[in-house]
Amino acid sequence: MFSKFSFWIWATVVMQLLTAVFHAIGLFVSQPPANDIEKQMMELVTTYKIDAGAGFKPTFMNLFTALSACFSLLCLLGGFINLYLYRKNAPAVIFKGVLGISLLIFTVCFALMASFTFLPPVVCTGLIVLFLSGAWVTIKKQPSL
C-alpha cells in the first residue's frame, strides 16, 4: 500500500485541505487572556499601530491575521493543485515537477513552523512534507496515473 502513488497523493491532498480548514477556524476563534499580563499584551497587540510607511499603520494582530490567512491559502492552493492534476491524469513528468516544487515550499514552511510556532502546525506541515515526499518518490514507479 505504501508504494502506491494514489495513497500518497490522496494523503497529501487530505492533509493539505484539513490543515487549511483547521488553521482557518483558528482565525475566527479567540482565546480570552488568562491573567493580567496576557490581558495587557493582547491589548497592545490589538491596538498599538506600527508606522509601516506609505500610510500603512497595521497592528500586530493585523499582521498575524494576514500571515495566518496566507498559511491557510497556501495549504488550499497546494491541495487543490494536487487534486486537479490527479483528477486530470496529468503526465508523470509534469506531476513530479509540481510535487517537487510543493515539496520544496512545504519543507521550508515546515522548518519555519518548527522554529517559530507550536505543536499542531508543526505536526500538520510535517505530515504534509512526509506525504509529499512519498508521492514524489512513488510517482516515478507509475507509468500512467
Coordinates of N, CA, C and O in Angstrom, one line a residue:
M1 N 0.8 -1.2 0.0 CA 0.0 0.0 0.0 C 0.9 1.3 0.0 O 0.6 2.2 -0.7
F2 N 2.0 1.3 0.8 CA 2.8 2.5 0.9 C 3.6 2.7 -0.4 O 4.3 3.8 -0.5
S3 N 3.6 1.8 -1.3 CA 4.4 2.0 -2.5 C 3.5 2.6 -3.6 O 3.9 2.8 -4.7
K4 N 2.2 2.7 -3.4 CA 1.3 3.2 -4.4 C 1.2 4.7 -4.4 O 0.9 5.3 -3.3
F5 N 1.3 5.3 -5.5 CA 1.3 6.8 -5.7 C -0.1 7.3 -5.2 O -0.2 8.3 -4.5
S6 N -1.2 6.6 -5.5 CA -2.5 7.1 -5.2 C -2.7 7.3 -3.7 O -3.3 8.2 -3.2
F7 N -2.1 6.4 -2.9 CA -2.2 6.5 -1.4 C -1.5 7.8 -1.0 O -2.1 8.6 -0.2
W8 N -0.3 8.1 -1.5 CA 0.4 9.2 -1.0 C -0.2 10.5 -1.5 O -0.2 11.5 -0.8
I9 N -0.7 10.6 -2.7 CA -1.2 11.8 -3.2 C -2.5 12.1 -2.5 O -2.8 13.3 -2.2
W10 N -3.4 11.1 -2.3 CA -4.6 11.4 -1.5 C -4.3 11.8 -0.1 O -5.0 12.7 0.4
A11 N -3.4 11.1 0.5 CA -3.0 11.5 1.9 C -2.5 13.0 1.9 O -2.8 13.8 2.8
T12 N -1.7 13.4 0.9 CA -1.3 14.7 0.8 C -2.4 15.7 0.7 O -2.5 16.7 1.4
V13 N -3.3 15.4 -0.3 CA -4.5 16.3 -0.5 C -5.3 16.5 0.7 O -5.7 17.6 1.1
V14 N -5.6 15.3 1.3 CA -6.5 15.4 2.6 C -5.8 16.2 3.7 O -6.4 17.0 4.3
M15 N -4.5 16.0 3.9 CA -3.8 16.7 4.9 C -3.7 18.2 4.6 O -3.8 19.0 5.5
Q16 N -3.4 18.5 3.4 CA -3.4 19.9 3.0 C -4.7 20.6 3.2 O -4.8 21.7 3.8
L17 N -5.8 20.0 2.8 CA -7.1 20.6 2.9 C -7.6 20.6 4.4 O -8.1 21.6 4.9
L18 N -7.3 19.6 5.2 CA -7.6 19.6 6.6 C -6.8 20.7 7.3 O -7.4 21.4 8.2
T19 N -5.5 20.8 7.0 CA -4.7 21.8 7.7 C -5.3 23.2 7.4 O -5.3 24.1 8.2
A20 N -5.7 23.4 6.1 CA -6.2 24.7 5.7 C -7.5 25.0 6.5 O -7.7 26.1 7.1
V21 N -8.4 24.0 6.7 CA -9.6 24.2 7.4 C -9.4 24.4 8.9 O -9.9 25.4 9.5
F22 N -8.5 23.6 9.5 CA -8.2 23.8 10.9 C -7.6 25.1 11.2 O -7.9 25.8 12.2
H23 N -6.7 25.5 10.3 CA -6.0 26.8 10.5 C -7.0 28.0 10.3 O -6.9 29.0 11.0
A24 N -7.9 27.9 9.3 CA -8.8 28.9 9.1 C -9.8 29.1 10.3 O -10.2 30.2 10.6
I25 N -10.2 28.0 10.9 CA -11.0 28.0 12.0 C -10.4 28.8 13.1 O -11.0 29.6 13.8
G26 N -9.1 28.7 13.3 CA -8.4 29.5 14.3 C -8.4 31.0 14.1 O -8.2 31.7 15.0
L27 N -8.7 31.4 12.9 CA -8.8 32.8 12.6 C -10.1 33.4 13.2 O -10.2 34.6 13.4
F28 N -11.1 32.6 13.5 CA -12.4 33.1 14.0 C -12.6 32.8 15.5 O -13.6 33.2 16.0
V29 N -11.7 32.1 16.1 CA -11.8 31.7 17.5 C -10.8 32.5 18.3 O -9.6 32.5 18.0
S30 N -11.3 33.2 19.3 CA -10.3 34.0 20.1 C -10.3 33.3 21.5 O -11.3 32.8 22.0
Q31 N -9.1 33.4 22.1 CA -9.0 32.8 23.4 C -8.8 34.0 24.4 O -8.0 34.8 24.2
P32 N -9.6 34.0 25.4 CA -9.5 35.1 26.4 C -8.2 35.0 27.2 O -7.7 33.9 27.4
P33 N -7.7 36.2 27.6 CA -6.4 36.2 28.3 C -6.6 35.5 29.7 O -7.7 35.6 30.3
A34 N -5.6 34.8 30.1 CA -5.7 34.0 31.3 C -5.3 34.8 32.6 O -5.7 34.4 33.7
N35 N -4.6 35.9 32.4 CA -4.2 36.7 33.5 C -4.0 38.2 33.1 O -4.2 38.5 31.9
D36 N -3.6 39.0 34.0 CA -3.5 40.5 33.7 C -2.4 40.8 32.7 O -2.5 41.6 31.9
I37 N -1.3 40.0 32.8 CA -0.2 40.2 31.8 C -0.6 39.9 30.4 O -0.3 40.6 29.5
E38 N -1.3 38.7 30.3 CA -1.8 38.4 28.9 C -2.8 39.4 28.5 O -2.9 39.7 27.3
K39 N -3.7 39.9 29.4 CA -4.6 40.9 29.0 C -4.0 42.2 28.5 O -4.4 42.7 27.5
Q40 N -2.9 42.6 29.2 CA -2.1 43.8 28.7 C -1.5 43.5 27.4 O -1.5 44.4 26.5
M41 N -0.9 42.3 27.2 CA -0.3 42.0 25.9 C -1.3 42.0 24.8 O -1.0 42.6 23.7
M42 N -2.4 41.4 25.0 CA -3.5 41.4 24.0 C -4.0 42.8 23.6 O -4.3 43.1 22.5
E43 N -4.1 43.6 24.6 CA -4.5 45.0 24.4 C -3.5 45.7 23.5 O -3.9 46.4 22.5
L44 N -2.2 45.5 23.8 CA -1.2 46.1 22.9 C -1.1 45.5 21.5 O -1.0 46.2 20.5
V45 N -1.3 44.2 21.4 CA -1.2 43.5 20.1 C -2.4 44.0 19.2 O -2.2 44.1 18.0
T46 N -3.5 44.2 19.8 CA -4.7 44.6 19.0 C -4.9 46.1 18.8 O -5.7 46.5 18.0
T47 N -4.2 46.9 19.6 CA -4.5 48.4 19.5 C -3.2 49.2 19.1 O -3.4 50.2 18.4
Y48 N -2.0 48.7 19.4 CA -0.8 49.5 19.1 C -0.6 49.4 17.6 O -0.5 48.4 17.0
K49 N -0.5 50.6 16.9 CA -0.3 50.6 15.4 C 1.1 50.9 15.1 O 1.7 51.9 15.6
I50 N 1.7 50.1 14.2 CA 3.0 50.3 13.8 C 3.0 51.2 12.6 O 2.2 51.0 11.6
D51 N 3.9 52.2 12.5 CA 4.0 53.0 11.3 C 4.9 52.3 10.3 O 6.1 52.2 10.4
A52 N 4.3 51.6 9.4 CA 5.0 50.8 8.4 C 5.3 51.6 7.1 O 5.8 51.0 6.2
G53 N 5.1 52.8 7.1 CA 5.4 53.7 6.0 C 4.4 53.6 4.9 O 3.5 52.8 4.9
A54 N 4.4 54.6 4.0 CA 3.5 54.7 2.9 C 2.0 54.7 3.4 O 1.1 54.3 2.7
G55 N 1.8 55.2 4.6 CA 0.4 55.4 5.1 C -0.1 54.1 5.7 O -1.3 54.1 6.2
F56 N 0.6 53.0 5.8 CA 0.2 51.8 6.4 C 0.5 51.8 7.9 O 1.6 52.1 8.3
K57 N -0.6 51.5 8.7 CA -0.4 51.5 10.2 C -1.1 50.3 10.7 O -2.1 50.4 11.4
P58 N -0.6 49.1 10.4 CA -1.3 47.9 10.9 C -0.9 47.6 12.4 O 0.1 48.1 12.9
T59 N -1.8 46.9 13.1 CA -1.5 46.4 14.4 C -0.8 45.1 14.3 O -0.8 44.5 13.2
F60 N -0.2 44.6 15.3 CA 0.5 43.3 15.3 C -0.6 42.2 15.0 O -0.3 41.2 14.3
M61 N -1.8 42.4 15.5 CA -2.8 41.4 15.2 C -3.2 41.4 13.7 O -3.5 40.3 13.2
N62 N -3.2 42.6 13.1 CA -3.4 42.6 11.6 C -2.4 41.8 10.9 O -2.7 41.0 10.0
L63 N -1.1 42.0 11.3 CA 0.0 41.2 10.6 C -0.2 39.7 10.9 O 0.0 38.9 10.0
F64 N -0.5 39.4 12.1 CA -0.7 38.0 12.5 C -1.8 37.3 11.7 O -1.7 36.2 11.2
T65 N -2.9 38.0 11.6 CA -4.1 37.5 10.9 C -3.7 37.3 9.4 O -4.1 36.3 8.8
A66 N -3.0 38.3 8.8 CA -2.6 38.2 7.4 C -1.7 36.9 7.2 O -1.9 36.2 6.2
L67 N -0.8 36.7 8.1 CA 0.1 35.6 7.9 C -0.6 34.3 8.1 O -0.4 33.3 7.4
S68 N -1.5 34.2 9.1 CA -2.3 33.0 9.3 C -3.2 32.7 8.1 O -3.4 31.6 7.7
A69 N -3.8 33.7 7.5 CA -4.7 33.5 6.4 C -3.9 33.0 5.2 O -4.3 32.1 4.4
C70 N -2.6 33.6 5.0 CA -1.8 33.1 3.9 C -1.4 31.7 4.1 O -1.3 30.9 3.1
F71 N -1.2 31.2 5.3 CA -0.8 29.8 5.5 C -2.0 28.9 5.1 O -1.8 27.9 4.4
S72 N -3.2 29.3 5.5 CA -4.4 28.5 5.1 C -4.5 28.5 3.6 O -4.8 27.5 3.0
L73 N -4.3 29.7 2.9 CA -4.4 29.7 1.5 C -3.3 28.9 0.8 O -3.6 28.3 -0.3
L74 N -2.1 28.9 1.3 CA -1.0 28.1 0.8 C -1.4 26.6 0.8 O -1.3 25.9 -0.2
C75 N -2.0 26.2 1.9 CA -2.4 24.8 2.0 C -3.6 24.5 1.0 O -3.6 23.4 0.4
L76 N -4.5 25.4 0.9 CA -5.6 25.2 -0.1 C -5.1 25.1 -1.5 O -5.5 24.3 -2.3
L77 N -4.2 26.0 -1.8 CA -3.6 26.0 -3.2 C -2.9 24.7 -3.5 O -3.1 24.1 -4.5
G78 N -2.1 24.3 -2.5 CA -1.4 23.0 -2.7 C -2.3 21.8 -2.9 O -2.2 21.0 -3.8
G79 N -3.3 21.8 -2.0 CA -4.3 20.7 -2.1 C -5.1 20.6 -3.3 O -5.3 19.6 -4.0
F80 N -5.6 21.8 -3.8 CA -6.4 21.9 -5.0 C -5.6 21.6 -6.2 O -6.0 21.0 -7.2
I81 N -4.3 22.1 -6.3 CA -3.5 21.8 -7.4 C -3.2 20.3 -7.5 O -3.3 19.7 -8.6
N82 N -2.9 19.7 -6.4 CA -2.6 18.2 -6.4 C -3.8 17.4 -6.8 O -3.8 16.5 -7.6
L83 N -5.0 17.8 -6.3 CA -6.2 17.2 -6.6 C -6.5 17.3 -8.1 O -6.9 16.4 -8.8
Y84 N -6.4 18.5 -8.6 CA -6.6 18.8 -10.1 C -5.7 18.0 -11.0 O -6.2 17.3 -11.9
L85 N -4.4 18.0 -10.7 CA -3.5 17.2 -11.5 C -3.8 15.7 -11.5 O -3.7 15.0 -12.5
Y86 N -4.2 15.2 -10.3 CA -4.5 13.8 -10.2 C -5.8 13.5 -10.9 O -5.8 12.5 -11.7
R87 N -6.8 14.3 -10.8 CA -8.1 14.0 -11.5 C -8.0 14.1 -13.0 O -8.6 13.4 -13.7
K88 N -7.1 15.0 -13.5 CA -6.9 15.2 -14.9 C -5.9 14.2 -15.5 O -5.6 14.3 -16.7
N89 N -5.4 13.3 -14.7 CA -4.4 12.3 -15.1 C -3.2 13.0 -15.8 O -2.8 12.6 -16.9
A90 N -2.6 14.0 -15.1 CA -1.5 14.8 -15.7 C -0.3 13.8 -15.9 O -0.1 12.8 -15.2
P91 N 0.5 14.1 -16.9 CA 1.6 13.3 -17.2 C 2.6 13.2 -16.0 O 2.7 14.2 -15.3
A92 N 3.2 12.1 -15.7 CA 4.0 11.9 -14.5 C 5.1 12.9 -14.5 O 5.5 13.4 -13.4
V93 N 5.7 13.3 -15.6 CA 6.8 14.2 -15.6 C 6.4 15.6 -15.1 O 7.1 16.3 -14.3
I94 N 5.2 16.0 -15.5 CA 4.6 17.3 -15.0 C 4.3 17.2 -13.5 O 4.6 18.1 -12.7
F95 N 3.6 16.2 -13.2 CA 3.1 16.0 -11.8 C 4.3 15.9 -10.9 O 4.3 16.5 -9.8
K96 N 5.4 15.2 -11.3 CA 6.6 15.1 -10.4 C 7.2 16.5 -10.2 O 7.7 16.8 -9.2
G97 N 7.2 17.3 -11.3 CA 7.8 18.6 -11.2 C 7.0 19.5 -10.2 O 7.6 20.2 -9.4
V98 N 5.7 19.4 -10.3 CA 4.8 20.2 -9.4 C 5.0 19.7 -7.9 O 5.1 20.5 -7.0
L99 N 5.1 18.4 -7.8 CA 5.3 17.8 -6.5 C 6.6 18.2 -5.9 O 6.8 18.5 -4.7
G100 N 7.7 18.3 -6.7 CA 9.0 18.8 -6.3 C 9.0 20.2 -5.8 O 9.5 20.5 -4.8
I101 N 8.3 21.1 -6.5 CA 8.1 22.5 -6.1 C 7.4 22.6 -4.8 O 7.8 23.3 -3.9
S102 N 6.3 21.8 -4.7 CA 5.5 21.8 -3.5 C 6.3 21.3 -2.3 O 6.2 21.8 -1.2
L103 N 7.1 20.3 -2.6 CA 7.9 19.7 -1.5 C 8.9 20.7 -1.0 O 9.1 20.8 0.2
L104 N 9.5 21.4 -1.9 CA 10.5 22.4 -1.5 C 9.8 23.5 -0.7 O 10.3 23.9 0.4
I105 N 8.7 24.0 -1.1 CA 8.0 25.1 -0.4 C 7.5 24.6 0.9 O 7.7 25.3 2.0
F106 N 6.9 23.5 1.0 CA 6.3 23.0 2.3 C 7.5 22.5 3.2 O 7.3 22.5 4.4
T107 N 8.6 22.1 2.7 CA 9.7 21.8 3.6 C 10.2 23.1 4.3 O 10.5 23.1 5.5
V108 N 10.4 24.2 3.5 CA 10.7 25.5 4.1 C 9.7 25.9 5.1 O 10.0 26.4 6.2
C109 N 8.4 25.7 4.7 CA 7.3 26.1 5.6 C 7.4 25.3 6.9 O 7.2 25.8 8.0
F110 N 7.7 24.0 6.8 CA 7.8 23.1 8.0 C 9.0 23.6 8.9 O 8.8 23.6 10.1
A111 N 10.1 23.9 8.3 CA 11.2 24.4 9.1 C 10.9 25.7 9.8 O 11.2 25.9 11.0
L112 N 10.2 26.6 9.2 CA 9.7 27.8 9.8 C 8.7 27.5 10.9 O 8.8 28.1 12.0
M113 N 7.8 26.6 10.7 CA 6.8 26.2 11.7 C 7.5 25.6 12.9 O 7.2 25.9 14.0
A114 N 8.4 24.7 12.6 CA 9.1 24.1 13.7 C 10.0 25.0 14.6 O 10.1 24.9 15.8
S115 N 10.4 26.1 13.9 CA 11.2 27.1 14.6 C 10.4 28.1 15.4 O 10.8 28.6 16.4
F116 N 9.2 28.5 14.8 CA 8.6 29.7 15.4 C 7.1 29.4 15.9 O 6.5 30.4 16.4
T117 N 6.6 28.3 15.7 CA 5.2 28.1 16.2 C 5.1 27.0 17.3 O 6.0 26.8 18.0
F118 N 4.0 26.3 17.3 CA 3.7 25.4 18.3 C 3.3 24.1 17.7 O 3.2 23.9 16.5
L119 N 2.9 23.1 18.5 CA 2.8 21.7 18.0 C 1.8 21.4 16.9 O 2.2 20.8 15.9
P120 N 0.6 21.9 16.9 CA -0.4 21.5 15.8 C 0.1 21.9 14.4 O 0.1 21.0 13.5
P121 N 0.5 23.1 14.2 CA 1.0 23.4 12.8 C 2.3 22.7 12.5 O 2.5 22.4 11.3
V122 N 3.1 22.4 13.4 CA 4.4 21.7 13.2 C 4.0 20.3 12.7 O 4.5 19.8 11.7
V123 N 3.1 19.6 13.4 CA 2.7 18.3 13.1 C 2.0 18.3 11.7 O 2.3 17.4 10.8
C124 N 1.1 19.2 11.5 CA 0.4 19.2 10.2 C 1.3 19.5 9.0 O 1.3 18.7 8.0
T125 N 2.2 20.4 9.1 CA 3.2 20.7 8.0 C 4.2 19.5 7.9 O 4.6 19.2 6.8
G126 N 4.5 18.9 9.0 CA 5.4 17.7 8.9 C 4.8 16.6 8.2 O 5.4 15.9 7.4
L127 N 3.5 16.3 8.4 CA 2.8 15.3 7.7 C 2.6 15.6 6.2 O 2.7 14.7 5.4
I128 N 2.4 16.9 5.9 CA 2.3 17.3 4.5 C 3.6 17.0 3.8 O 3.6 16.4 2.7
V129 N 4.7 17.3 4.4 CA 6.0 17.1 3.8 C 6.3 15.6 3.7 O 6.7 15.1 2.6
L130 N 5.9 14.8 4.7 CA 6.0 13.3 4.6 C 5.2 12.8 3.4 O 5.7 12.0 2.6
F131 N 4.0 13.2 3.3 CA 3.1 12.6 2.3 C 3.6 13.1 0.9 O 3.5 12.4 -0.1
L132 N 4.0 14.4 0.8 CA 4.5 14.9 -0.5 C 5.8 14.1 -0.9 O 5.9 13.8 -2.1
S133 N 6.6 13.8 0.1 CA 7.8 13.0 -0.2 C 7.4 11.6 -0.7 O 8.0 11.1 -1.7
G134 N 6.5 11.0 -0.1 CA 6.0 9.7 -0.5 C 5.5 9.7 -2.0 O 5.7 8.9 -2.8
A135 N 4.7 10.8 -2.2 CA 4.1 10.9 -3.6 C 5.2 11.2 -4.6 O 5.2 10.6 -5.7
W136 N 6.2 12.0 -4.3 CA 7.3 12.4 -5.2 C 8.1 11.1 -5.5 O 8.5 10.9 -6.6
V137 N 8.4 10.3 -4.5 CA 9.2 9.1 -4.7 C 8.4 8.0 -5.5 O 9.0 7.4 -6.4
T138 N 7.2 7.9 -5.2 CA 6.4 6.8 -5.9 C 5.9 7.1 -7.2 O 5.5 6.2 -8.0
I139 N 5.8 8.4 -7.6 CA 5.2 8.7 -8.9 C 6.1 8.1 -10.1 O 5.5 7.7 -11.1
K140 N 7.4 8.0 -9.9 CA 8.2 7.5 -11.0 C 7.9 6.1 -11.3 O 8.3 5.6 -12.3
K141 N 7.4 5.4 -10.3 CA 7.1 3.9 -10.5 C 5.7 3.7 -11.3 O 5.5 2.6 -11.7
Q142 N 5.0 4.8 -11.5 CA 3.7 4.7 -12.1 C 3.9 5.1 -13.6 O 4.2 6.2 -13.9
P143 N 3.7 4.1 -14.5 CA 3.8 4.5 -16.0 C 2.8 5.5 -16.4 O 3.0 6.4 -17.2
S144 N 1.6 5.3 -15.9 CA 0.5 6.3 -16.1 C -0.4 6.3 -14.9 O -0.6 5.3 -14.2
L145 N -0.9 7.5 -14.6 CA -1.7 7.6 -13.4 C -3.1 7.0 -13.6 O -3.9 6.7 -12.9

